[in-house]
Coordinates of C-alpha atoms in Angstrom, one line a residue:
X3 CA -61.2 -9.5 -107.5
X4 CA -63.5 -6.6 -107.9
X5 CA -65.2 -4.8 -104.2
X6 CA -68.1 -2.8 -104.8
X7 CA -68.4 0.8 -103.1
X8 CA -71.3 0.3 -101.1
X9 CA -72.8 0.0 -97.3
X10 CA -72.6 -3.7 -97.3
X11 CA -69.1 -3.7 -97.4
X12 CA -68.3 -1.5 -95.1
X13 CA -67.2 -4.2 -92.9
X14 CA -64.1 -4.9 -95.6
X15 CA -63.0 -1.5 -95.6
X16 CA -62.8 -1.3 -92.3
X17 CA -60.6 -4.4 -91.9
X18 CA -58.2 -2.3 -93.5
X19 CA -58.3 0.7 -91.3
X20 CA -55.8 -1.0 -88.4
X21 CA -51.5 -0.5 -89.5
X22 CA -51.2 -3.5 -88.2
X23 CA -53.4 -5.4 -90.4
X24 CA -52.1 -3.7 -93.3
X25 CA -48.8 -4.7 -92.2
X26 CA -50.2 -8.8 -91.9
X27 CA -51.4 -7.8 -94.9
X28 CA -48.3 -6.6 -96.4
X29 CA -46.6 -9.7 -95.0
X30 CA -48.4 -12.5 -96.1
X31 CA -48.2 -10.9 -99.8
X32 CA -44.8 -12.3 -99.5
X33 CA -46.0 -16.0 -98.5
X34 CA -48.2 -17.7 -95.9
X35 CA -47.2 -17.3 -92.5
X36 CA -48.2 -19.1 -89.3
X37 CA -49.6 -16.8 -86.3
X38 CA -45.5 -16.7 -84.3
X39 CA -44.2 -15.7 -87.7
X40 CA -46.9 -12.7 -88.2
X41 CA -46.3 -11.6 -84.8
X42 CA -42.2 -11.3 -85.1
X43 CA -42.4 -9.9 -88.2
X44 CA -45.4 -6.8 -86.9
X45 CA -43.9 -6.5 -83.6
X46 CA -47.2 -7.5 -81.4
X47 CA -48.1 -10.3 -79.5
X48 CA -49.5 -13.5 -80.8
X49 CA -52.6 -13.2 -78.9
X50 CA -52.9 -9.6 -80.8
X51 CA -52.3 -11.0 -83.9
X52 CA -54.8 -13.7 -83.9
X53 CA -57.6 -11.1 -82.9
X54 CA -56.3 -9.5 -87.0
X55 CA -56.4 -12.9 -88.3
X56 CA -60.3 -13.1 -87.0
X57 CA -61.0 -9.5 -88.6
X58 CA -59.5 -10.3 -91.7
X59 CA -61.3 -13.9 -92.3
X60 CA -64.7 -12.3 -91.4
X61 CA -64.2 -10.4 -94.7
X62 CA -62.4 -12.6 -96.5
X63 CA -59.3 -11.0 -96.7
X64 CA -57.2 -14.1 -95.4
X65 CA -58.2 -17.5 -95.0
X66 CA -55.9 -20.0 -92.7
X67 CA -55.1 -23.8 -92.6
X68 CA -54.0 -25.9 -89.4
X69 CA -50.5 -27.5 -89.4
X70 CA -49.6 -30.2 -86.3
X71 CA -45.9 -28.2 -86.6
X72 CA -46.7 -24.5 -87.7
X73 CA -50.0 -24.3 -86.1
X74 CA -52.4 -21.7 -87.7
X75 CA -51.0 -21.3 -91.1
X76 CA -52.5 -18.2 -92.7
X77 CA -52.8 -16.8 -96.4
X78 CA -54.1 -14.0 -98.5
X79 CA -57.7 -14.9 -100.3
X80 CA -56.6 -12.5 -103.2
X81 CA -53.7 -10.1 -104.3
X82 CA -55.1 -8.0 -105.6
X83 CA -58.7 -5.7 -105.5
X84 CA -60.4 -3.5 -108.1
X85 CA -63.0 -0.7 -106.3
X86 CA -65.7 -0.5 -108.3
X87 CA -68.0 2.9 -107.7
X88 CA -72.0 1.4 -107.5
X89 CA -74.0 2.2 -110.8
X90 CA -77.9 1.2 -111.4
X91 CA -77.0 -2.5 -112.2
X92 CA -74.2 -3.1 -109.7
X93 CA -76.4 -5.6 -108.0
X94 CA -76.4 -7.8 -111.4
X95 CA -72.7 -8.4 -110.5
X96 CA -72.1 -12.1 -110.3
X97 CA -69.1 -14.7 -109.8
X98 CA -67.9 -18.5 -109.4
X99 CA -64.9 -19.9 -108.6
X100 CA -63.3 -23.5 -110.0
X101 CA -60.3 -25.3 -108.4
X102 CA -58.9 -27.7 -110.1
X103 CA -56.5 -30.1 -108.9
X104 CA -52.8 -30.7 -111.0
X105 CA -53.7 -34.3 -111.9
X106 CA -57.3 -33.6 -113.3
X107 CA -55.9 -32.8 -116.8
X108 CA -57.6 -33.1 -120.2
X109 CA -54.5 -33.5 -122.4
X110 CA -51.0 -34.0 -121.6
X111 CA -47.8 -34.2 -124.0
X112 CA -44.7 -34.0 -122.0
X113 CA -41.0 -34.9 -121.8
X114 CA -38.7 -35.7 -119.6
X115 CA -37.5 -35.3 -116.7
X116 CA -41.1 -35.4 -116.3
X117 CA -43.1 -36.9 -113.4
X118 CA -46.0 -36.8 -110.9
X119 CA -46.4 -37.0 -107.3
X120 CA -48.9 -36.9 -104.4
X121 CA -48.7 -35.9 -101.2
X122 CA -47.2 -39.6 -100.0
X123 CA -45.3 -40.7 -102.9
X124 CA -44.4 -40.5 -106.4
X125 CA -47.0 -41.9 -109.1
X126 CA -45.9 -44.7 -110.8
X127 CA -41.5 -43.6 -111.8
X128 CA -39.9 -40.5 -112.1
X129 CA -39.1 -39.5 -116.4
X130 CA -41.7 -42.5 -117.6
X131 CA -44.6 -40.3 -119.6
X132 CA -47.0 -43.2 -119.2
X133 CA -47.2 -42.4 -115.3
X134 CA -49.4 -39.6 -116.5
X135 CA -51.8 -41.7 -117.8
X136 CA -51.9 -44.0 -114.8
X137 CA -55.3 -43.8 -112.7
X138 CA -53.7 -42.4 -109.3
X139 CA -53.1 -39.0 -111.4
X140 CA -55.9 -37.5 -110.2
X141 CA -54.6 -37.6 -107.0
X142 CA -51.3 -35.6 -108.1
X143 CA -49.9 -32.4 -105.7
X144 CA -47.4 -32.1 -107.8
X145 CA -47.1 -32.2 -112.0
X146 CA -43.5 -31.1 -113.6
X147 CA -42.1 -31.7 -117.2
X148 CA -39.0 -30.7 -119.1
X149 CA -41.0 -29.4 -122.6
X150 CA -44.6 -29.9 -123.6
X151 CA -48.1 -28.4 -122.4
X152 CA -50.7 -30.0 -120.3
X153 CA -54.7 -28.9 -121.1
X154 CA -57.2 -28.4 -118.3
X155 CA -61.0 -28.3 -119.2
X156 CA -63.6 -26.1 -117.2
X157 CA -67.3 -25.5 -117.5
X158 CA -68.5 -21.8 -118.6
X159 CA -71.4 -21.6 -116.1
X160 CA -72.2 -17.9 -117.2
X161 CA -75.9 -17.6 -118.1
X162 CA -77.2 -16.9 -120.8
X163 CA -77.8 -13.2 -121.4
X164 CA -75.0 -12.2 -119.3
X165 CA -71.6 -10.6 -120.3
X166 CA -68.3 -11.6 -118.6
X167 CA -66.7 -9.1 -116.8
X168 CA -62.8 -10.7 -116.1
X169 CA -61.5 -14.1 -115.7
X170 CA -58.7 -14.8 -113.4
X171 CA -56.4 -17.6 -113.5
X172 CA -54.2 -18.3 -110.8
X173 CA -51.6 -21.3 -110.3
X174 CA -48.3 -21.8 -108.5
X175 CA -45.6 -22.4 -110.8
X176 CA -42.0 -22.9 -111.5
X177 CA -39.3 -23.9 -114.1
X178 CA -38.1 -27.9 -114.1
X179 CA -34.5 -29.0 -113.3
X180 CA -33.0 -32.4 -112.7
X181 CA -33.3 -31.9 -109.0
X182 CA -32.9 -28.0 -108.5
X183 CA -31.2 -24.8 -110.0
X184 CA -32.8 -21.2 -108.3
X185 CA -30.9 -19.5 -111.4
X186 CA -32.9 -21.9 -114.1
X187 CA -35.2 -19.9 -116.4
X188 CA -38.6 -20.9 -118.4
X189 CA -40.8 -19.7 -121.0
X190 CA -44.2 -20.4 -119.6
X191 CA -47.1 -20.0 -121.9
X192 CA -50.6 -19.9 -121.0
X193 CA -53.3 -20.4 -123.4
X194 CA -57.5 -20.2 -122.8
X195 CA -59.0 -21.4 -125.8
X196 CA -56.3 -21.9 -128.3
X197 CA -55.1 -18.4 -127.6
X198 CA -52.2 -17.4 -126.2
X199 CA -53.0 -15.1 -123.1
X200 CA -49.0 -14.7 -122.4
X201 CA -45.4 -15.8 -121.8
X202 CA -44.2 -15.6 -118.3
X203 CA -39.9 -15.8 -117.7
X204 CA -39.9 -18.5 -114.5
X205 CA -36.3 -17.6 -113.0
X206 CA -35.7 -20.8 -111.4
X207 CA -36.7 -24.4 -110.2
X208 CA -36.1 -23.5 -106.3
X209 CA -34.6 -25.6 -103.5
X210 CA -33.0 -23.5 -101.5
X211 CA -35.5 -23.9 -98.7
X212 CA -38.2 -26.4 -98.4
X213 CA -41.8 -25.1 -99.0
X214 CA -44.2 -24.5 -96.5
X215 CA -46.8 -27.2 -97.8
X216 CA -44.0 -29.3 -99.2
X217 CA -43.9 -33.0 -97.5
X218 CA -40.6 -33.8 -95.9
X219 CA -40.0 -36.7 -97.9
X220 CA -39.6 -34.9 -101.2
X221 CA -36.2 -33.5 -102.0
X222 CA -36.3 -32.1 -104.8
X223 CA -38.0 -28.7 -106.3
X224 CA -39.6 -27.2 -102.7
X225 CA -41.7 -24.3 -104.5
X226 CA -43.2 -22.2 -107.1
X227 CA -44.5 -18.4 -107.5
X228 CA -48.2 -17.3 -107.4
X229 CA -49.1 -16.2 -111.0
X230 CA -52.2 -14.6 -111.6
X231 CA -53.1 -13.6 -115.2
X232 CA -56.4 -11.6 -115.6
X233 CA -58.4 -11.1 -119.1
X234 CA -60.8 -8.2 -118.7
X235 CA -62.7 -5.2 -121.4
X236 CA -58.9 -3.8 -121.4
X237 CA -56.6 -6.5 -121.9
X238 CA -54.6 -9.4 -120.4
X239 CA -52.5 -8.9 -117.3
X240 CA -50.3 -10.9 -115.6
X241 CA -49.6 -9.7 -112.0
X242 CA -51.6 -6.5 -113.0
X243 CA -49.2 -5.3 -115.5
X244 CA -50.8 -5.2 -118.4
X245 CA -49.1 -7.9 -121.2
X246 CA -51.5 -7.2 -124.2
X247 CA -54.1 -5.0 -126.1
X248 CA -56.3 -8.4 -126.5
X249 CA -59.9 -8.4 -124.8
X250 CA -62.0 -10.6 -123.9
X251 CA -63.3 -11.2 -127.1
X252 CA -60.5 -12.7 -128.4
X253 CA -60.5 -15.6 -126.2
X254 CA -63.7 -17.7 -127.3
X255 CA -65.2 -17.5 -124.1
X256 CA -68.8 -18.4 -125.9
X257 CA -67.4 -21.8 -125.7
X258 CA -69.5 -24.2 -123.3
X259 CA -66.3 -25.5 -121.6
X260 CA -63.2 -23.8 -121.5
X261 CA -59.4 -25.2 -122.4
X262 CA -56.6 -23.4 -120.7
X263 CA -53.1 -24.7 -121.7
X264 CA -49.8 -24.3 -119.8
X265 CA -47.1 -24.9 -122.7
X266 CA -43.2 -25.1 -122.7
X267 CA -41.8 -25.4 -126.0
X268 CA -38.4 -25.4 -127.3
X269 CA -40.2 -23.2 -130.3
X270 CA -41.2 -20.0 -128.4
X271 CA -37.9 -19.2 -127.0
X272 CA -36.5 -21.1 -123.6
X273 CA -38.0 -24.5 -122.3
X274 CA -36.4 -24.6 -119.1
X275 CA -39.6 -26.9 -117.8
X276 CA -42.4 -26.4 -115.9
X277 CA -43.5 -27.6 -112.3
X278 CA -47.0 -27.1 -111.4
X279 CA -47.6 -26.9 -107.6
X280 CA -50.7 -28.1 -105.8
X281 CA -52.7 -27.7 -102.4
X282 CA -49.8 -30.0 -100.3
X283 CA -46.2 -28.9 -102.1
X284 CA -45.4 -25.1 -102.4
X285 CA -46.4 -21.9 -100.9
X286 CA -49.3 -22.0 -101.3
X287 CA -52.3 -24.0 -100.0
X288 CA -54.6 -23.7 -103.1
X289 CA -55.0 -26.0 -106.6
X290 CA -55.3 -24.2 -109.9
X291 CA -57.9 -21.5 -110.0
X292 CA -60.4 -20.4 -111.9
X293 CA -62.6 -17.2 -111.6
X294 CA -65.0 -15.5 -113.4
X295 CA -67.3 -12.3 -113.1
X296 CA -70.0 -11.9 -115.0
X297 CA -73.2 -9.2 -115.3
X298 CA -76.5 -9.1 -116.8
X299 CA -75.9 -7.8 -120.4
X300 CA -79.4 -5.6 -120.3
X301 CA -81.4 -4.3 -117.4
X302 CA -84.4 -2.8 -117.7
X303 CA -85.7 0.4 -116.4
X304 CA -88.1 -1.3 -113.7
X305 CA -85.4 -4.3 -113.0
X306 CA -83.0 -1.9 -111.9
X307 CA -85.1 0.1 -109.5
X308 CA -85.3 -3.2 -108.4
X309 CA -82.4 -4.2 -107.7
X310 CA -81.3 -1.2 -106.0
X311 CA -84.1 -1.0 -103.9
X312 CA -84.1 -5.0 -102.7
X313 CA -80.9 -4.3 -101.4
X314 CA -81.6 -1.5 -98.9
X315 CA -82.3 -3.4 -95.4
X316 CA -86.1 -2.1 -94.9
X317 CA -87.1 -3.2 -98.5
X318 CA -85.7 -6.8 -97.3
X319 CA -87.4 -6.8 -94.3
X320 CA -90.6 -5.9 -95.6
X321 CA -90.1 -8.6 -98.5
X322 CA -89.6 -11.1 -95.8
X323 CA -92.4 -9.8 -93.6
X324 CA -95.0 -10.3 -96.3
X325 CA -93.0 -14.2 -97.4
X326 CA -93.9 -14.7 -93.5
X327 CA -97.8 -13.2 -93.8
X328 CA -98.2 -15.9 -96.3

C-alpha cells in the first residue's frame, strides 16, 4: 500500500512514533493476536495495550475481530507500505479493494484429495470433484486440491483515462496432504490474465497447531501463509522481493474483467497441492484480495493547481461556505 507524504497523514506517522506500537506492530507481522497475547509478548498491561490497538485502528494500521474465547482478536491491515514524496498530481491518486470469497470461483479443474468446506461442515464428500460444482460452494472457507488450478474473475473498475499504478494480490495459502505433513512442499503458480506472475515453494500443509480462525471440528490442515504478490512500473514481487523484470504491461490489465489463476501442475516442477484459506480457517481473518491503484494518466496545468489547492483546509472551507450561501 502506498502513504503519501503529506499533512493529512500525519496522524499515520505518528501512530508509529510509540516502541511499543512498533513492537504490536512487529508482533502481529507474525500472526493475529488477541489483546492478553499482545500484552505478554510487549511487556505492558492489557489496558495499555488496548489504548495502541485504538491508535493504530484510527489510521488503519490494524483492524480487530471479536472471538467468544480469544476476545479482541487483532491483525495488520497491510505488510507492507510504500512512502510516496507529494508531486503536482498526487491528489489524482485513487484505489479499490475486492474480496473475494474461496468458493466464488470462475473455473475449477482439480484432483484429488480435493474438497471444500465451510465454516460448519464439509460440502457435499471429501476427494469427489463434483462437490465443487454443488451450489453451497459459494459458501466455502476453505478450497484444497492435490493438482489443478482454480480461476477467479474480478471487475477492472479503473476509469477511463487513468493509468494503474500496482495491483496487489493477497491470499492465505498452503500445500495439500492427505491429512497433514509441515515438511510437504508445492509449486504454487499464480496467473492474472493468462500470464504467469510467479511460482511460490509452499513448505508444508501444517497441522502442528490449530489455526486461530480454524473451527474445532476440522482436523485436518489448521493453516496457511499470507502471500502477497505485487505487479507495479518495475516488476512483480512476491513478499517485496522482486521475482521478475515483467511490468504491468504484460499482464492485459486493459481487460474489462480480470482472471487470476492459482495453478498446481505436475508440469512446472512439484504439485504437492494447494489449500486456499478463507475468512473462518487460518491465520488470517480475510478472503482473497484484490487491490488496485490507479492515477489520472494527464493533468492539466489548471487541474492540478486544482487539486493541490482543494486540499489545503481553508480552500475547503471556503468551497463549502459558498455550497452553504447557495
Amino acid at each position: 500500500m502506498q502513504v503519501w507524504i503529506c499533512e493529512e497523514n500525519i496522524p499515520f506517522f505518528e501512530a508509529l512514533s510509540s516502541p511499543v506500537r512498533i513492537k504490536i506492530i512487529e508482533y502481529l507481522a507474525e500472526g493475529d493476536a488477541n489483546i492478553k497475547e499482545l500484552a505478554e509478548a510487549v511487556g505492558v498491561t492489557s489496558a495499555m495495550v488496548t489504548s495502541h490497538i485504538h491508535k493504530l485502528e484510527q489510521v488503519g494500521l490494524v483492524t480487530s475481530t471479536r472471538s467468544k474465547k480469544e476476545g479482541k482478536v487483532c491483525s495488520l491491515v497491510n505488510q507492507w507500505y510504500a512512502l510516496r514524496l507529494p508531486t503536482a498530481n498526487f491528489h489524482q491518486i485513487q484505489n479499490y479493494e475486492l474480496n473475494i470469497g474461496v468458493g466464488k470461483y470462475a473455473r475449477i479443474s482439480a484432483t484429488p484429495t480435493c474438497g471444500l468446506a465451510d465454516s460448519e461442515k464439509l460440502i457435499h464428500s471429501c476427494d469427489d470433484p463434483k462437490c465443487f460444482y454443488d451450489p453451497d460452494r459459494f459458501d466455502a472457507q476453505l478450497l484444497w486440491f492435490t493438482n489443478g488450478y482454480v480461476e477467479y474473475e474480478v471487475p477492472n473498475y479503473v476509469p477511463e483515462n487513468f493509468n494503474i499504478v500496482d495491483i496487489e494480490i493477497s491470499a492465505e495459502l498452503s500445500s495439500e496432504y492427505p491429512n497433514t505433513k509441515d515438511n510437504w512442499e508445492s509449486d504454487i503458480n499464480l496467473y492474472l490474465n493468462g500470464e504467469m506472475l510467479c511460482s511460490w515453494v509452499s513448505p508444508g500443509d501444517y497441522g502442528n497447531r490449530r489455526g486461530k480462525y480454524t473451527p474445532s471440528w476440522w482436523l485436518s490442515n489448521q493453516y496457511g501463509l499470507l502471500k502477497r504478490y505485487e505487479i507495479n512500473r518495475q516488476g512483480v514481487y512476491l513478499d517485496k522481493e522482486q521475482q521478475s523484470e515483467k511490468t504491468l504491461d504484460d499482464f492485459h490489465t486493459e481487460r474489462s474483467v480480470w482472471t487470476i489463476r492459482f495453478e498446481v501442475s505436475d508440469e512446472k516442477r512439484r504439485p504437492g497441492g494447494l489449500t486456499i484459506f478463507g475468512e473462518k480457517f487460518g491465520d488470517f481473518a480475510r478472503a482473497i484480495q484484490v487491490k488496485v491503484n490507479y492515477e489520472r494518466s494527464s493533468v492539466s496545468a489548471s487541474e492540478k493547481k486544482d487539486s493541490l489547492f482543494e486540499n489545503q483546509p481553508a480552500y475547503r472551507w471556503g468551497k463549502k461556505y459558498a455550497e452553504n450561501q447557495r
